[in-house]
PDB file of C-alpha atoms and ligand atoms in Angstrom:
ATOM      1  CA  MET O   1    -219.672  52.803  87.783  1.00 37.00           C
ATOM      2  CA  PRO O   2    -216.145  53.431  89.150  1.00 41.00           C
ATOM      3  CA  ALA O   3    -216.069  54.779  92.701  1.00 38.00           C
ATOM      4  CA  THR O   4    -215.293  58.488  92.900  1.00 42.00           C
ATOM      5  CA  ILE O   5    -212.814  59.879  95.377  1.00 41.00           C
ATOM      6  CA  MET O   6    -215.486  61.017  97.796  1.00 42.00           C
ATOM      7  CA  GLU O   7    -217.050  57.528  97.881  1.00 37.00           C
ATOM      8  CA  THR O   8    -213.968  55.591  98.963  1.00 39.00           C
ATOM      9  CA  PRO O   9    -213.622  55.131 102.719  1.00 36.00           C
ATOM     10  CA  THR O  10    -210.112  56.606 102.871  1.00 51.00           C
ATOM     11  CA  ALA O  11    -210.895  59.527 100.676  1.00 51.00           C
ATOM     12  CA  ARG O  12    -213.862  60.377 102.849  1.00 53.00           C
ATOM     13  CA  THR O  13    -211.359  61.741 105.371  1.00 68.00           C
ATOM     14  CA  TRP O  14    -210.746  64.440 102.754  1.00 78.00           C
ATOM     15  CA  GLY O  15    -213.303  67.110 103.601  1.00 76.00           C
ATOM     16  CA  GLN O  16    -214.848  69.862 101.568  1.00 79.00           C
ATOM     17  CA  SER O  17    -214.074  70.305  97.934  1.00 88.00           C
ATOM     18  CA  VAL O  18    -212.821  73.806  97.062  1.00 91.00           C
ATOM     19  CA  ASP O  19    -213.986  74.488  93.523  1.00 89.00           C
ATOM     20  CA  SER O  20    -214.041  78.267  93.441  1.00 92.00           C
ATOM     21  CA  ALA O  21    -211.468  80.979  94.105  1.00 91.00           C
ATOM     22  CA  ARG O  22    -214.180  82.673  96.188  1.00 92.00           C
ATOM     23  CA  HIS O  23    -214.409  79.731  98.606  1.00 93.00           C
ATOM     24  CA  PRO O  24    -213.222  80.890 102.089  1.00 93.00           C
ATOM     25  CA  VAL O  25    -210.490  78.234 102.103  1.00 93.00           C
ATOM     26  CA  ALA O  26    -209.160  79.462  98.737  1.00 94.00           C
ATOM     27  CA  ARG O  27    -209.279  83.063  99.948  1.00 94.00           C
ATOM     28  CA  ARG O  28    -207.367  82.225 103.108  1.00 94.00           C
ATOM     29  CA  THR O  29    -204.744  80.334 101.090  1.00 94.00           C
ATOM     30  CA  ALA O  30    -204.389  83.329  98.752  1.00 94.00           C
ATOM     31  CA  ASP O  31    -203.885  85.640 101.758  1.00 94.00           C
ATOM     32  CA  VAL O  32    -201.178  83.398 103.218  1.00 94.00           C
ATOM     33  CA  LEU O  33    -199.418  83.139  99.845  1.00 92.00           C
ATOM     34  CA  ARG O  34    -199.494  86.929  99.445  1.00 90.00           C
ATOM     35  CA  SER O  35    -198.163  87.692 102.927  1.00 90.00           C
ATOM     36  CA  ARG O  36    -194.839  89.552 102.989  1.00 87.00           C
ATOM     37  CA  SER O  37    -194.698  89.681 106.781  1.00 90.00           C
ATOM     38  CA  ALA O  38    -191.368  89.075 108.509  1.00 87.00           C
ATOM     39  CA  THR O  39    -193.299  87.527 111.414  1.00 89.00           C
ATOM     40  CA  PRO O  40    -196.239  85.660 109.851  1.00 91.00           C
ATOM     41  CA  ASN O  41    -198.741  83.853 112.088  1.00 94.00           C
ATOM     42  CA  VAL O  42    -199.247  81.105 109.543  1.00 96.00           C
ATOM     43  CA  PHE O  43    -197.279  79.920 106.533  1.00 96.00           C
ATOM     44  CA  ILE O  44    -197.354  77.369 103.726  1.00 96.00           C
ATOM     45  CA  ILE O  45    -195.442  74.102 103.531  1.00 97.00           C
ATOM     46  CA  ASP O  46    -195.393  72.320 100.152  1.00 95.00           C
ATOM     47  CA  ASP O  47    -195.177  68.615  99.468  1.00 95.00           C
ATOM     48  CA  GLU O  48    -195.698  65.539 101.595  1.00 94.00           C
ATOM     49  CA  GLU O  49    -192.083  65.028 102.599  1.00 94.00           C
ATOM     50  CA  ASN O  50    -191.681  68.587 103.893  1.00 96.00           C
ATOM     51  CA  ILE O  51    -195.014  68.483 105.726  1.00 96.00           C
ATOM     52  CA  ALA O  52    -194.061  65.193 107.403  1.00 94.00           C
ATOM     53  CA  GLN O  53    -190.662  66.638 108.373  1.00 94.00           C
ATOM     54  CA  ALA O  54    -192.328  69.742 109.819  1.00 95.00           C
ATOM     55  CA  VAL O  55    -194.727  67.656 111.902  1.00 95.00           C
ATOM     56  CA  GLU O  56    -191.789  65.601 113.177  1.00 94.00           C
ATOM     57  CA  SER O  57    -190.138  68.857 114.275  1.00 94.00           C
ATOM     58  CA  GLY O  58    -193.236  69.864 116.260  1.00 95.00           C
ATOM     59  CA  ILE O  59    -194.857  72.253 113.776  1.00 96.00           C
ATOM     60  CA  LEU O  60    -198.655  72.434 114.224  1.00 96.00           C
ATOM     61  CA  LEU O  61    -200.792  72.201 111.094  1.00 97.00           C
ATOM     62  CA  ASP O  62    -203.986  74.227 110.651  1.00 96.00           C
ATOM     63  CA  SER O  63    -205.114  72.403 107.511  1.00 95.00           C
ATOM     64  CA  ILE O  64    -203.955  70.159 104.704  1.00 95.00           C
ATOM     65  CA  HIS O  65    -204.817  70.772 101.039  1.00 95.00           C
ATOM     66  CA  ALA O  66    -204.400  68.612  97.980  1.00 95.00           C
ATOM     67  CA  THR O  67    -205.530  68.935  94.406  1.00 94.00           C
ATOM     68  CA  HIS O  68    -208.171  66.557  93.052  1.00 91.00           C
ATOM     69  CA  SER O  69    -205.561  64.860  90.888  1.00 92.00           C
ATOM     70  CA  ALA O  70    -203.189  64.339  93.856  1.00 93.00           C
ATOM     71  CA  VAL O  71    -205.952  62.774  95.963  1.00 91.00           C
ATOM     72  CA  ARG O  72    -207.088  60.643  93.038  1.00 89.00           C
ATOM     73  CA  ARG O  73    -203.532  59.357  92.642  1.00 90.00           C
ATOM     74  CA  ASP O  74    -203.143  58.600  96.358  1.00 90.00           C
ATOM     75  CA  PRO O  75    -206.182  59.011  98.632  1.00 84.00           C
ATOM     76  CA  ARG O  76    -204.038  57.932 101.591  1.00 86.00           C
ATOM     77  CA  LEU O  77    -201.478  60.701 101.239  1.00 89.00           C
ATOM     78  CA  LEU O  78    -200.265  62.114 104.552  1.00 89.00           C
ATOM     79  CA  GLY O  79    -202.164  59.297 106.240  1.00 87.00           C
ATOM     80  CA  ASP O  80    -199.878  59.503 109.292  1.00 88.00           C
ATOM     81  CA  VAL O  81    -200.851  63.092 110.077  1.00 88.00           C
ATOM     82  CA  ASP O  82    -203.313  63.653 112.940  1.00 89.00           C
ATOM     83  CA  PRO O  83    -206.809  62.979 111.512  1.00 87.00           C
ATOM     84  CA  ALA O  84    -208.118  65.979 113.475  1.00 90.00           C
ATOM     85  CA  VAL O  85    -206.330  68.328 111.044  1.00 92.00           C
ATOM     86  CA  PRO O  86    -208.962  69.438 108.482  1.00 92.00           C
ATOM     87  CA  ARG O  87    -208.320  68.349 104.887  1.00 93.00           C
ATOM     88  CA  PHE O  88    -209.539  70.086 101.754  1.00 93.00           C
ATOM     89  CA  VAL O  89    -209.525  68.923  98.158  1.00 94.00           C
ATOM     90  CA  ILE O  90    -208.863  71.781  95.749  1.00 94.00           C
ATOM     91  CA  SER O  91    -209.786  71.699  92.105  1.00 93.00           C
ATOM     92  CA  ASP O  92    -206.705  71.741  89.896  1.00 92.00           C
ATOM     93  CA  SER O  93    -207.785  74.980  88.223  1.00 92.00           C
ATOM     94  CA  VAL O  94    -208.310  76.793  91.552  1.00 94.00           C
ATOM     95  CA  ALA O  95    -204.851  75.587  92.626  1.00 93.00           C
ATOM     96  CA  ARG O  96    -203.347  76.949  89.392  1.00 92.00           C
ATOM     97  CA  ASP O  97    -205.016  80.332  89.981  1.00 92.00           C
ATOM     98  CA  LEU O  98    -203.944  80.460  93.621  1.00 92.00           C
ATOM     99  CA  PHE O  99    -200.262  79.897  92.946  1.00 91.00           C
ATOM    100  CA  GLY O 100    -200.143  82.052  89.816  1.00 88.00           C
ATOM    101  CA  ASP O 101    -196.511  82.477  88.825  1.00 86.00           C
ATOM    102  CA  GLN O 102    -195.229  80.944  92.085  1.00 87.00           C
ATOM    103  CA  LYS O 103    -194.332  77.251  92.037  1.00 90.00           C
ATOM    104  CA  GLN O 104    -197.548  75.268  92.111  1.00 91.00           C
ATOM    105  CA  ALA O 105    -198.023  72.684  94.873  1.00 93.00           C
ATOM    106  CA  ARG O 106    -200.179  69.548  94.473  1.00 93.00           C
ATOM    107  CA  VAL O 107    -200.137  69.052  98.228  1.00 95.00           C
ATOM    108  CA  PHE O 108    -199.615  71.757 100.834  1.00 96.00           C
ATOM    109  CA  ALA O 109    -200.382  72.589 104.429  1.00 97.00           C
ATOM    110  CA  ILE O 110    -201.145  75.826 106.203  1.00 97.00           C
ATOM    111  CA  ALA O 111    -199.139  75.696 109.425  1.00 97.00           C
ATOM    112  CA  ARG O 112    -198.796  77.830 112.537  1.00 97.00           C
ATOM    113  CA  ALA O 113    -195.571  79.761 112.722  1.00 96.00           C
ATOM    114  CA  PRO O 114    -193.316  78.566 115.540  1.00 95.00           C
ATOM    115  CA  ARG O 115    -191.743  81.142 117.833  1.00 93.00           C
ATOM    116  CA  PRO O 116    -188.668  82.509 116.037  1.00 93.00           C
ATOM    117  CA  TRP O 117    -185.252  81.477 117.361  1.00 95.00           C
ATOM    118  CA  SER O 118    -183.150  84.196 118.989  1.00 96.00           C
ATOM    119  CA  LEU O 119    -179.383  84.685 118.743  1.00 97.00           C
ATOM    120  CA  ASP O 120    -179.095  83.942 122.482  1.00 96.00           C
ATOM    121  CA  GLU O 121    -180.819  80.575 122.023  1.00 96.00           C
ATOM    122  CA  LEU O 122    -178.394  79.784 119.222  1.00 95.00           C
ATOM    123  CA  ALA O 123    -175.478  80.522 121.570  1.00 96.00           C
ATOM    124  CA  ARG O 124    -176.772  77.998 124.118  1.00 96.00           C
ATOM    125  CA  ARG O 125    -176.803  75.140 121.577  1.00 97.00           C
ATOM    126  CA  PRO O 126    -173.717  73.006 120.986  1.00 96.00           C
ATOM    127  CA  GLY O 127    -171.954  72.942 117.624  1.00 97.00           C
ATOM    128  CA  ASP O 128    -170.601  75.453 115.159  1.00 98.00           C
ATOM    129  CA  ILE O 129    -172.717  78.396 114.041  1.00 98.00           C
ATOM    130  CA  VAL O 130    -172.875  78.964 110.297  1.00 98.00           C
ATOM    131  CA  ILE O 131    -173.082  82.612 109.238  1.00 98.00           C
ATOM    132  CA  LEU O 132    -174.144  83.320 105.675  1.00 98.00           C
ATOM    133  CA  ASP O 133    -173.020  86.826 104.821  1.00 98.00           C
ATOM    134  CA  GLY O 134    -174.949  87.960 101.750  1.00 97.00           C
ATOM    135  CA  VAL O 135    -175.805  84.472 100.427  1.00 98.00           C
ATOM    136  CA  GLN O 136    -178.963  85.121  98.414  1.00 96.00           C
ATOM    137  CA  LEU O 137    -179.774  82.019  96.406  1.00 97.00           C
ATOM    138  CA  VAL O 138    -182.500  80.252  98.348  1.00 97.00           C
ATOM    139  CA  GLY O 139    -181.373  76.889  96.964  1.00 97.00           C
ATOM    140  CA  ASN O 140    -177.923  77.430  98.512  1.00 98.00           C
ATOM    141  CA  ILE O 141    -179.356  78.540 101.869  1.00 98.00           C
ATOM    142  CA  GLY O 142    -181.669  75.526 101.964  1.00 97.00           C
ATOM    143  CA  ALA O 143    -178.861  73.111 101.089  1.00 97.00           C
ATOM    144  CA  ILE O 144    -176.685  74.611 103.855  1.00 98.00           C
ATOM    145  CA  ALA O 145    -179.535  74.362 106.395  1.00 97.00           C
ATOM    146  CA  ARG O 146    -179.895  70.684 105.507  1.00 96.00           C
ATOM    147  CA  THR O 147    -176.148  70.049 105.798  1.00 97.00           C
ATOM    148  CA  ALA O 148    -175.934  72.030 109.055  1.00 98.00           C
ATOM    149  CA  CYS O 149    -178.694  69.864 110.498  1.00 96.00           C
ATOM    150  CA  ALA O 150    -177.012  66.673 109.294  1.00 97.00           C
ATOM    151  CA  LEU O 151    -173.624  67.656 110.750  1.00 97.00           C
ATOM    152  CA  GLY O 152    -174.896  68.835 114.139  1.00 95.00           C
ATOM    153  CA  ALA O 153    -174.336  72.587 113.775  1.00 98.00           C
ATOM    154  CA  ALA O 154    -175.998  74.867 116.352  1.00 98.00           C
ATOM    155  CA  GLY O 155    -177.789  76.733 113.585  1.00 98.00           C
ATOM    156  CA  LEU O 156    -177.539  79.432 110.943  1.00 98.00           C
ATOM    157  CA  ILE O 157    -177.505  83.214 110.938  1.00 98.00           C
ATOM    158  CA  LEU O 158    -178.637  84.861 107.698  1.00 98.00           C
ATOM    159  CA  LEU O 159    -177.257  88.314 106.887  1.00 98.00           C
ATOM    160  CA  GLU O 160    -178.506  90.278 103.881  1.00 96.00           C
ATOM    161  CA  SER O 161    -180.056  87.154 102.380  1.00 96.00           C
ATOM    162  CA  GLY O 162    -183.107  88.919 100.993  1.00 95.00           C
ATOM    163  CA  LEU O 163    -185.319  86.600 103.105  1.00 94.00           C
ATOM    164  CA  ARG O 164    -187.576  88.226 105.692  1.00 91.00           C
ATOM    165  CA  THR O 165    -188.373  84.982 107.469  1.00 93.00           C
ATOM    166  CA  PRO O 166    -187.034  81.427 107.644  1.00 93.00           C
ATOM    167  CA  LEU O 167    -190.624  80.316 106.944  1.00 95.00           C
ATOM    168  CA  ASP O 168    -190.207  81.087 103.247  1.00 94.00           C
ATOM    169  CA  ARG O 169    -191.845  78.439 101.007  1.00 94.00           C
ATOM    170  CA  ARG O 170    -188.832  78.211  98.710  1.00 95.00           C
ATOM    171  CA  LEU O 171    -186.449  77.796 101.633  1.00 96.00           C
ATOM    172  CA  ILE O 172    -188.571  75.070 103.200  1.00 96.00           C
ATOM    173  CA  ARG O 173    -188.496  73.177  99.899  1.00 95.00           C
ATOM    174  CA  ALA O 174    -184.775  73.693  99.359  1.00 96.00           C
ATOM    175  CA  SER O 175    -183.949  72.422 102.866  1.00 96.00           C
ATOM    176  CA  ARG O 176    -186.276  69.409 102.432  1.00 94.00           C
ATOM    177  CA  GLY O 177    -188.192  70.573 105.499  1.00 94.00           C
ATOM    178  CA  LEU O 178    -185.042  70.529 107.648  1.00 94.00           C
ATOM    179  CA  VAL O 179    -185.294  74.268 108.177  1.00 94.00           C
ATOM    180  CA  PHE O 180    -187.634  73.324 111.051  1.00 94.00           C
ATOM    181  CA  ALA O 181    -185.002  71.122 112.670  1.00 94.00           C
ATOM    182  CA  THR O 182    -182.226  73.735 112.335  1.00 92.00           C
ATOM    183  CA  PRO O 183    -182.426  77.042 114.204  1.00 95.00           C
ATOM    184  CA  LEU O 184    -182.192  79.848 111.687  1.00 97.00           C
ATOM    185  CA  VAL O 185    -182.026  83.507 112.654  1.00 97.00           C
ATOM    186  CA  VAL O 186    -182.370  86.467 110.287  1.00 96.00           C
ATOM    187  CA  ALA O 187    -180.180  89.302 111.601  1.00 96.00           C
ATOM    188  CA  THR O 188    -178.272  92.406 110.540  1.00 96.00           C
ATOM    189  CA  ARG O 189    -174.472  92.499 110.320  1.00 96.00           C
ATOM    190  CA  VAL O 190    -174.349  94.876 113.292  1.00 95.00           C
ATOM    191  CA  GLN O 191    -176.512  92.560 115.449  1.00 96.00           C
ATOM    192  CA  CYS O 192    -174.428  89.578 114.419  1.00 97.00           C
ATOM    193  CA  ALA O 193    -171.056  91.190 115.155  1.00 96.00           C
ATOM    194  CA  ALA O 194    -172.321  92.396 118.565  1.00 96.00           C
ATOM    195  CA  PHE O 195    -173.645  88.900 119.355  1.00 97.00           C
ATOM    196  CA  LEU O 196    -170.347  87.185 118.470  1.00 97.00           C
ATOM    197  CA  ALA O 197    -168.369  89.679 120.578  1.00 96.00           C
ATOM    198  CA  ARG O 198    -170.762  89.359 123.538  1.00 97.00           C
ATOM    199  CA  GLU O 199    -170.627  85.562 123.470  1.00 97.00           C
ATOM    200  CA  ARG O 200    -166.867  85.533 122.751  1.00 97.00           C
ATOM    201  CA  ILE O 201    -167.329  83.109 119.892  1.00 98.00           C
ATOM    202  CA  THR O 202    -164.230  82.560 117.745  1.00 98.00           C
ATOM    203  CA  ILE O 203    -164.882  83.582 114.138  1.00 98.00           C
ATOM    204  CA  ALA O 204    -163.468  81.712 111.147  1.00 98.00           C
ATOM    205  CA  ALA O 205    -163.945  83.087 107.636  1.00 98.00           C
ATOM    206  CA  LEU O 206    -163.993  80.718 104.665  1.00 98.00           C
ATOM    207  CA  THR O 207    -162.458  82.407 101.686  1.00 97.00           C
ATOM    208  CA  ALA O 208    -160.625  81.026  98.676  1.00 96.00           C
ATOM    209  CA  ASP O 209    -157.732  83.507  98.983  1.00 95.00           C
ATOM    210  CA  ALA O 210    -156.840  82.704 102.617  1.00 97.00           C
ATOM    211  CA  ALA O 211    -153.274  81.626 103.422  1.00 97.00           C
ATOM    212  CA  GLN O 212    -154.300  78.886 105.885  1.00 98.00           C
ATOM    213  CA  PRO O 213    -155.440  75.589 104.328  1.00 98.00           C
ATOM    214  CA  LEU O 214    -158.713  74.357 105.799  1.00 98.00           C
ATOM    215  CA  HIS O 215    -157.303  71.193 107.385  1.00 96.00           C
ATOM    216  CA  THR O 216    -155.602  73.361 110.054  1.00 97.00           C
ATOM    217  CA  ILE O 217    -159.081  74.169 111.399  1.00 97.00           C
ATOM    218  CA  ARG O 218    -158.853  70.831 113.216  1.00 96.00           C
ATOM    219  CA  THR O 219    -156.446  72.411 115.700  1.00 95.00           C
ATOM    220  CA  VAL O 220    -159.168  74.806 116.891  1.00 97.00           C
ATOM    221  CA  GLU O 221    -160.774  72.968 119.782  1.00 96.00           C
ATOM    222  CA  GLU O 222    -163.612  75.391 120.612  1.00 96.00           C
ATOM    223  CA  ARG O 223    -166.824  75.893 118.681  1.00 97.00           C
ATOM    224  CA  LEU O 224    -166.611  78.318 115.791  1.00 98.00           C
ATOM    225  CA  ALA O 225    -168.739  80.790 113.927  1.00 98.00           C
ATOM    226  CA  LEU O 226    -168.021  79.779 110.315  1.00 98.00           C
ATOM    227  CA  VAL O 227    -168.594  82.741 108.006  1.00 98.00           C
ATOM    228  CA  LEU O 228    -169.298  82.152 104.308  1.00 98.00           C
ATOM    229  CA  GLY O 229    -169.816  84.867 101.758  1.00 98.00           C
ATOM    230  CA  GLY O 230    -172.347  85.631  99.096  1.00 96.00           C
ATOM    231  CA  GLU O 231    -172.347  84.178  95.600  1.00 92.00           C
ATOM    232  CA  ARG O 232    -171.125  87.380  93.956  1.00 91.00           C
ATOM    233  CA  HIS O 233    -169.136  89.437  96.435  1.00 93.00           C
ATOM    234  CA  GLY O 234    -167.920  86.985  99.066  1.00 95.00           C
ATOM    235  CA  ILE O 235    -167.619  88.018 102.734  1.00 97.00           C
ATOM    236  CA  SER O 236    -168.381  91.660 103.585  1.00 97.00           C
ATOM    237  CA  ALA O 237    -165.695  94.012 104.903  1.00 96.00           C
ATOM    238  CA  ASP O 238    -167.685  94.339 108.162  1.00 94.00           C
ATOM    239  CA  LEU O 239    -167.420  90.629 108.950  1.00 95.00           C
ATOM    240  CA  GLU O 240    -163.854  90.298 107.615  1.00 95.00           C
ATOM    241  CA  ALA O 241    -162.870  93.002 110.129  1.00 94.00           C
ATOM    242  CA  VAL O 242    -163.907  90.878 113.145  1.00 95.00           C
ATOM    243  CA  THR O 243    -162.527  87.537 111.922  1.00 97.00           C
ATOM    244  CA  ASP O 244    -160.068  85.527 114.068  1.00 97.00           C
ATOM    245  CA  HIS O 245    -159.056  82.934 111.442  1.00 98.00           C
ATOM    246  CA  ARG O 246    -159.243  82.715 107.628  1.00 98.00           C
ATOM    247  CA  TYR O 247    -159.225  79.361 105.862  1.00 98.00           C
ATOM    248  CA  ALA O 248    -159.142  78.289 102.227  1.00 98.00           C
ATOM    249  CA  ILE O 249    -160.189  74.956 100.775  1.00 98.00           C
ATOM    250  CA  PRO O 250    -157.354  74.169  98.356  1.00 97.00           C
ATOM    251  CA  MET O 251    -158.573  73.903  94.733  1.00 97.00           C
ATOM    252  CA  SER O 252    -157.159  73.407  91.245  1.00 95.00           C
ATOM    253  CA  SER O 253    -155.787  76.636  89.847  1.00 93.00           C
ATOM    254  CA  ASN O 254    -158.355  76.694  87.032  1.00 94.00           C
ATOM    255  CA  VAL O 255    -161.295  77.020  89.502  1.00 94.00           C
ATOM    256  CA  GLU O 256    -162.022  80.419  91.052  1.00 92.00           C
ATOM    257  CA  SER O 257    -164.310  79.291  93.877  1.00 95.00           C
ATOM    258  CA  LEU O 258    -166.589  76.527  95.111  1.00 97.00           C
ATOM    259  CA  ASN O 259    -170.333  76.768  95.420  1.00 97.00           C
ATOM    260  CA  VAL O 260    -171.001  78.218  98.878  1.00 98.00           C
ATOM    261  CA  SER O 261    -173.076  75.235 100.023  1.00 98.00           C
ATOM    262  CA  VAL O 262    -170.267  72.863  99.081  1.00 98.00           C
ATOM    263  CA  ALA O 263    -167.731  75.036 100.939  1.00 98.00           C
ATOM    264  CA  ALA O 264    -170.019  75.122 104.017  1.00 98.00           C
ATOM    265  CA  GLY O 265    -170.357  71.325 104.059  1.00 98.00           C
ATOM    266  CA  ILE O 266    -166.617  70.752 103.732  1.00 98.00           C
ATOM    267  CA  ALA O 267    -165.805  73.305 106.466  1.00 98.00           C
ATOM    268  CA  LEU O 268    -168.374  71.924 108.916  1.00 98.00           C
ATOM    269  CA  TYR O 269    -167.148  68.393 108.336  1.00 97.00           C
ATOM    270  CA  GLU O 270    -163.482  69.353 108.658  1.00 97.00           C
ATOM    271  CA  HIS O 271    -164.006  71.133 111.985  1.00 97.00           C
ATOM    272  CA  LEU O 272    -166.116  68.250 113.278  1.00 95.00           C
ATOM    273  CA  SER O 273    -163.203  65.940 112.418  1.00 93.00           C
ATOM    274  CA  ARG O 274    -161.114  67.394 115.280  1.00 90.00           C
ATOM    275  CA  HIS O 275    -163.010  64.988 117.559  1.00 83.00           C
ATOM    276  CA  ARG O 276    -161.981  61.988 115.498  1.00 78.00           C
ATOM    277  CA  THR O 277    -159.024  60.100 116.947  1.00 61.00           C
ATOM    278  CA  GLN O 278    -157.807  59.158 113.497  1.00 53.00           C
TER     279      GLN O 278
HETATM  280  C1  SAM R 301    -169.090  81.483  95.193  1.00 78.49           C
HETATM  281  S1  SAM R 301    -168.083  81.943  96.496  1.00 78.49           S
HETATM  282  C2  SAM R 301    -167.897  83.689  96.297  1.00 78.49           C
HETATM  283  C3  SAM R 301    -167.016  84.070  95.196  1.00 78.49           C
HETATM  284  C4  SAM R 301    -166.798  85.559  95.191  1.00 78.49           C
HETATM  285  N1  SAM R 301    -166.547  85.987  93.847  1.00 78.49           N
HETATM  286  C5  SAM R 301    -165.697  86.027  96.120  1.00 78.49           C
HETATM  287  O1  SAM R 301    -165.136  87.059  95.817  1.00 78.49           O
HETATM  288  O2  SAM R 301    -165.443  85.443  97.171  1.00 78.49           O
HETATM  289  C6  SAM R 301    -169.118  81.944  97.880  1.00 78.49           C
HETATM  290  C7  SAM R 301    -168.442  81.667  99.194  1.00 78.49           C
HETATM  291  O3  SAM R 301    -168.063  80.295  99.256  1.00 78.49           O
HETATM  292  C8  SAM R 301    -166.916  80.156 100.086  1.00 78.49           C
HETATM  293  N2  SAM R 301    -165.856  79.529  99.283  1.00 78.49           N
HETATM  294  C9  SAM R 301    -165.906  79.213  97.972  1.00 78.49           C
HETATM  295  N3  SAM R 301    -164.764  78.616  97.595  1.00 78.49           N
HETATM  296  C10 SAM R 301    -163.973  78.552  98.682  1.00 78.49           C
HETATM  297  C11 SAM R 301    -162.672  78.016  98.937  1.00 78.49           C
HETATM  298  N4  SAM R 301    -161.948  77.433  97.984  1.00 78.49           N
HETATM  299  N5  SAM R 301    -162.170  78.114 100.192  1.00 78.49           N
HETATM  300  C12 SAM R 301    -162.900  78.669 101.183  1.00 78.49           C
HETATM  301  N6  SAM R 301    -164.121  79.185 100.995  1.00 78.49           N
HETATM  302  C13 SAM R 301    -164.656  79.124  99.776  1.00 78.49           C
HETATM  303  C14 SAM R 301    -166.527  81.552 100.548  1.00 78.49           C
HETATM  304  O4  SAM R 301    -167.078  81.795 101.809  1.00 78.49           O
HETATM  305  C15 SAM R 301    -167.181  82.434  99.490  1.00 78.49           C
HETATM  306  O5  SAM R 301    -167.420  83.730  99.976  1.00 78.49           O
END
């Protein structure tokens, strides 16, 4: 008779099997998935890569969950995570019910929310600050968080993004877990403008109709707040009003604008290039 999952030595580290939506573990997962809190105590991280990235960034895990089919495929999954973290195997049908019309995860963790970053903490970090003014597509925000982390930015400020918390499942996925390694603050436009004035941070708006070509950003020695606008309406009048510089990335005349995450990556890289001798 072939060995079942629960009989193999490695799979034995996987604890209770959750075969009913009424199981306390399933109920807790459902509660966490349903939460709309802006300051949740716990949150969900999908997929092995994102869980591993979160752990590397110091996030504490409450529990790890995987469907029967995921464990069957790889009983050793997340083998590097602290064995003291409880593991549960969830039946595939319970997992389907739990996630409903949200994206279903084969592997996920319930993690403890880290203390949120403040604007003042962002100011004390080196590097440019990326301000997303009305950027609403979570895929774009996640891609920018990943690029900001890769290019050594201080962090991101989200204005009118529609996200209540940086601990949003979709954002964690879109950033490949790098949202934990990149300070991200959700703020209002008023809070953001007051913060930039208080800290005397030079503000540079990225906008396709600016007169200054982006390469001239290399002459700005100090750190910048780089403001990028939303997918539909661009930068708001409130932020435009407090801008010190405006830069455009030159494009072919038949293109109206770049994707905001592409523009953010080019701008961050260009300003970083001021430190390059050639
Ligand atoms: C898709 S675009 C927004 C297009 C929008 N219709 C508008 O009126 O600006 C999103 C953001 O990407 C940045 N962006 C896109 N193309 C750019 C370019 N060629 N130069 C500088 N920034 C650009 C700007 O910050 C812009 O607000």
